[in-house]
PDB file of C-alpha atoms in Angstrom:
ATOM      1  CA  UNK A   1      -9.053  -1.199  10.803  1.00  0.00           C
ATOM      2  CA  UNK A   2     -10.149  -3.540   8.227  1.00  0.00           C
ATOM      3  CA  UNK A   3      -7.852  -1.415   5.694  1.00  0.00           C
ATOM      4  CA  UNK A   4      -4.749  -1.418   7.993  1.00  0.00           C
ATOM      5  CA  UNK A   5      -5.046  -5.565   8.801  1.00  0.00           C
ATOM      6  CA  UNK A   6      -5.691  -6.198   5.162  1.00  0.00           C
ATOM      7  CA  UNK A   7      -2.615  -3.977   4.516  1.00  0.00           C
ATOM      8  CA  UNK A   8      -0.589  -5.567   6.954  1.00  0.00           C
ATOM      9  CA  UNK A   9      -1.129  -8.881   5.768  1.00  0.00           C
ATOM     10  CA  UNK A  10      -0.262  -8.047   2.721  1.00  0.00           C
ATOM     11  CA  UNK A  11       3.338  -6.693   3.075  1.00  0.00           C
ATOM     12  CA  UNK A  12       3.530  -9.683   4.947  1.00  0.00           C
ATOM     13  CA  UNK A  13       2.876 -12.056   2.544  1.00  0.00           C
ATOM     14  CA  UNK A  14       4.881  -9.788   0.005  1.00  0.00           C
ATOM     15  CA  UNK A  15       7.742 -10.300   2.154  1.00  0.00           C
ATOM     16  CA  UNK A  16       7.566 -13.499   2.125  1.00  0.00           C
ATOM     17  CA  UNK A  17       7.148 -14.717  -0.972  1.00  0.00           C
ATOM     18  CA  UNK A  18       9.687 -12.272  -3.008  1.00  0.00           C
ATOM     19  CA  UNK A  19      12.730 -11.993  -0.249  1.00  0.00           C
ATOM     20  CA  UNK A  20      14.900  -9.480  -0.539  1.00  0.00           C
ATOM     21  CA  UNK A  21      16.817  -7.807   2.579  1.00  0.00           C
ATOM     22  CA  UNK A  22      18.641  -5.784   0.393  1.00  0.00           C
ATOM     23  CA  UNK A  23      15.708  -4.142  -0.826  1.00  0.00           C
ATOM     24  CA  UNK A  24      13.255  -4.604   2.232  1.00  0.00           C
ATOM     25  CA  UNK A  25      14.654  -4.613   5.481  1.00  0.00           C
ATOM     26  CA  UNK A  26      11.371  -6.184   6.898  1.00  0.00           C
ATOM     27  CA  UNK A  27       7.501  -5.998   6.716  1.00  0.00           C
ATOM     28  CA  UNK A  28       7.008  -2.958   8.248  1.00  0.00           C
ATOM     29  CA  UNK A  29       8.831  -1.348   5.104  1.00  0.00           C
ATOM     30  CA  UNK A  30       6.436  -3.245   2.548  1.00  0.00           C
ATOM     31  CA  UNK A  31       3.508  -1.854   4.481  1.00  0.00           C
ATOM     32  CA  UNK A  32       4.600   1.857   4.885  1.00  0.00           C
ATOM     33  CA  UNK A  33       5.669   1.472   1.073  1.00  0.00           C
ATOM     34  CA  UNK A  34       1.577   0.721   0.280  1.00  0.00           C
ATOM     35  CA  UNK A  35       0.210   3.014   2.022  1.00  0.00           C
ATOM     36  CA  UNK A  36       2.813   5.263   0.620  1.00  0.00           C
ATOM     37  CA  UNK A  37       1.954   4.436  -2.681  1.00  0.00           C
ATOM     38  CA  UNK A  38      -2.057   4.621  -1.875  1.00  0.00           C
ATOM     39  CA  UNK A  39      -1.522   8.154  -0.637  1.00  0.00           C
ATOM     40  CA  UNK A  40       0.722   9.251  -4.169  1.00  0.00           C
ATOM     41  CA  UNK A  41      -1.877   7.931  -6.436  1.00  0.00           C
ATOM     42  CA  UNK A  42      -4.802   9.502  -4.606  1.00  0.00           C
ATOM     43  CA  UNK A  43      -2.816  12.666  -4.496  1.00  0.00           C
ATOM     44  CA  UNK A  44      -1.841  12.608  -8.406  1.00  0.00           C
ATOM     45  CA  UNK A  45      -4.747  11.349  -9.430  1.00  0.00           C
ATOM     46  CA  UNK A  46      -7.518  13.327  -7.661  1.00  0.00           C
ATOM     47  CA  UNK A  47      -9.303  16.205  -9.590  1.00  0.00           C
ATOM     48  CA  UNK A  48     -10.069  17.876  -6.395  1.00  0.00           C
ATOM     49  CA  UNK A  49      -6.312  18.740  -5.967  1.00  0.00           C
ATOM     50  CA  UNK A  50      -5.088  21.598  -7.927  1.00  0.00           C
ATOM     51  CA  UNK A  51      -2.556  20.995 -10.029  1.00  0.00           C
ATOM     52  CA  UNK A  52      -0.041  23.334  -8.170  1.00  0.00           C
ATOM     53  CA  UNK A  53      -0.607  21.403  -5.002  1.00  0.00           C
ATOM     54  CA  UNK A  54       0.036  18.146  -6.312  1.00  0.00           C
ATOM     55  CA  UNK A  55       2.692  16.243  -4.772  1.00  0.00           C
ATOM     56  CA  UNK A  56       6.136  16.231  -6.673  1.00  0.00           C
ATOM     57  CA  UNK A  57       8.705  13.572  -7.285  1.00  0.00           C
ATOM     58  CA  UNK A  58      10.853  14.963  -4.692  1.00  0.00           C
ATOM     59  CA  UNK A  59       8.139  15.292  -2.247  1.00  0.00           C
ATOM     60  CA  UNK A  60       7.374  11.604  -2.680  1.00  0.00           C
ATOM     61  CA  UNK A  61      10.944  10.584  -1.561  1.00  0.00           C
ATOM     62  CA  UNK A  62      11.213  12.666   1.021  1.00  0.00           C
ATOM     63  CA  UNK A  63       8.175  11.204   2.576  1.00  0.00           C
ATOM     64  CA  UNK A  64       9.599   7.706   2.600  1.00  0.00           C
ATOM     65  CA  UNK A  65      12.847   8.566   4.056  1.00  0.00           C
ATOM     66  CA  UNK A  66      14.098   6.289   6.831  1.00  0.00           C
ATOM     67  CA  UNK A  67      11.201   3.569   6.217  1.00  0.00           C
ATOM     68  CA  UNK A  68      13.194   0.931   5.801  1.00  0.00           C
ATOM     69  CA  UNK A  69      14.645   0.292   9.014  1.00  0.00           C
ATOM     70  CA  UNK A  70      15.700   3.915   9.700  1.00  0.00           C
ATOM     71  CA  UNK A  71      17.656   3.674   6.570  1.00  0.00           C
ATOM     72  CA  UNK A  72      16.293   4.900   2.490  1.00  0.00           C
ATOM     73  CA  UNK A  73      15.309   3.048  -0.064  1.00  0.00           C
ATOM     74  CA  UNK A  74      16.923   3.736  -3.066  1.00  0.00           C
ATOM     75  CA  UNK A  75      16.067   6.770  -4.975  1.00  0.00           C
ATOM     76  CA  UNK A  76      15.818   5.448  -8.412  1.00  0.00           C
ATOM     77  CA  UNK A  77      12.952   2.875  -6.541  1.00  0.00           C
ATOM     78  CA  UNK A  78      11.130   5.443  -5.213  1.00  0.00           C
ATOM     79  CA  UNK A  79      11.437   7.792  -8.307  1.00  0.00           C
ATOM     80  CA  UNK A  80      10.052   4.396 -10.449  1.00  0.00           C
ATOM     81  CA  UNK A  81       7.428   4.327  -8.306  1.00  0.00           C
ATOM     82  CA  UNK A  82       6.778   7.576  -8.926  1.00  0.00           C
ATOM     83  CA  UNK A  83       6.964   7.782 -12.237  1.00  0.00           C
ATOM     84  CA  UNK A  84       4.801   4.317 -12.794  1.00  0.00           C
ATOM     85  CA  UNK A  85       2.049   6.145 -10.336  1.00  0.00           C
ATOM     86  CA  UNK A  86       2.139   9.432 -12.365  1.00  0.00           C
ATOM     87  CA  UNK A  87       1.738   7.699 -15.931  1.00  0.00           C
ATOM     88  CA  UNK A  88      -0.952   5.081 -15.110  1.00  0.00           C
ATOM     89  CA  UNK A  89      -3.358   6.047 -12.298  1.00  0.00           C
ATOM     90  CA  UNK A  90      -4.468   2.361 -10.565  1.00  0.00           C
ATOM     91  CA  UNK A  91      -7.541   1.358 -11.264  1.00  0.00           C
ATOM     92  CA  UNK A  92      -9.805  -2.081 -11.080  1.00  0.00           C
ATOM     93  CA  UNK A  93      -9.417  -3.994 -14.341  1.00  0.00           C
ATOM     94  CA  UNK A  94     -12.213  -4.070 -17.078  1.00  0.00           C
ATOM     95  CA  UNK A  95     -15.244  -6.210 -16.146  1.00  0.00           C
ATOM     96  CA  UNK A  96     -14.281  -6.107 -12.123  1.00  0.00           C
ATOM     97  CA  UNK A  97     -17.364  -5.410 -10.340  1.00  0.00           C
ATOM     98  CA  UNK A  98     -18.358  -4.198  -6.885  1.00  0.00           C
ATOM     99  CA  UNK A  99     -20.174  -6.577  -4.687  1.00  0.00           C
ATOM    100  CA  UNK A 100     -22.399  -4.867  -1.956  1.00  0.00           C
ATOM    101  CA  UNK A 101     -23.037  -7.360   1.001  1.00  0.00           C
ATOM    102  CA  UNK A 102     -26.101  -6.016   2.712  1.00  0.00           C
ATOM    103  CA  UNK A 103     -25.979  -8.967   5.437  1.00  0.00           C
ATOM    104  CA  UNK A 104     -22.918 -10.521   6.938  1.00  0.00           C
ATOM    105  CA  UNK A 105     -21.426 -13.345   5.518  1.00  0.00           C
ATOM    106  CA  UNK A 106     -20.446 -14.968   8.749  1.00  0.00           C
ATOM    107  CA  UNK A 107     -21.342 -14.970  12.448  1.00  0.00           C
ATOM    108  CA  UNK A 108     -19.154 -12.341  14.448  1.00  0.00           C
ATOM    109  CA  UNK A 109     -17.626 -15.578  16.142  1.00  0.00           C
ATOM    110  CA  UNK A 110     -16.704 -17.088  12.884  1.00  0.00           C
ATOM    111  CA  UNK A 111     -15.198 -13.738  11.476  1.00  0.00           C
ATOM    112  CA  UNK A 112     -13.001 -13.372  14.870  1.00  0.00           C
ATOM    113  CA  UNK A 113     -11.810 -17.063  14.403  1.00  0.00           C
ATOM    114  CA  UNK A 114     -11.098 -16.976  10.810  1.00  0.00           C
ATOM    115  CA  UNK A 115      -8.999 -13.485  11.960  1.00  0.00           C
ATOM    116  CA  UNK A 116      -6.893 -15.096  14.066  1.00  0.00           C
ATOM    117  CA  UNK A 117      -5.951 -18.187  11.806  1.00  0.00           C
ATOM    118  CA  UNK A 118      -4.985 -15.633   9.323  1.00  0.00           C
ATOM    119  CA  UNK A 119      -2.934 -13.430  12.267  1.00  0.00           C
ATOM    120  CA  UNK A 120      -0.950 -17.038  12.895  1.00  0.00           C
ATOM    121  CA  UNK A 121       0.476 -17.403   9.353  1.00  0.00           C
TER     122      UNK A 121
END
């Protein structure tokens, strides 16, 4: 859940701050785009799928057809995408580090507050 709101948000925001209807017809094709993009790199990317199972170019656009409103997204977008995915696997940046968080940060009332100021923007 946390995943899929953070995710949502996200194409939300993207959405809003680089507009393009020509490109994205609305959120919802920003967000099935990520996870899209989530699911190619884990899949290229993996050593525990063989090499001969690995998804393929074609394969990739196929999977996103009709996201964008029941309409494609252009093929040479998705095949960048691809491409970009297959050359560079994503990864955190040198000197990122994990944090653990053993205790919560804030009260369960403060977390469901702070969730629904974010839900209003």
């Amino acid at each position: 859940q946390k995943i899929d709101r953070l995710m949502e948000k996200y194409a939300g925001r993207y959405c809003q701050t680089n507009p393009d209807p020509e490109l994205f017809a609305s959120a919802d094709t920003a967000y099935v785009l990520a996870y899209s993009i989530i699911m190619l790199a884990t899949d290229l990317h993996s050593s525990k799928i063989k090499r001969e199972n690995k998804m393929t170019k074609e394969q990739y656009i196929k999977m996103n057809r009709g996201i964008n409103d029941q309409k494609d997204l252009p093929s040479e977008y998705l095949e960048s995408i691809y491409d970009e995915i297959a050359r560079q696997e994503i990864t955190l940046r040198a000197g990122a580090r994990s944090v653990k968080i053993s205790t919560p940060v804030a009260s369960e009332k403060e977390r469901v507050s702070r969730y629904m100021q974010e839900m209003q923007v």
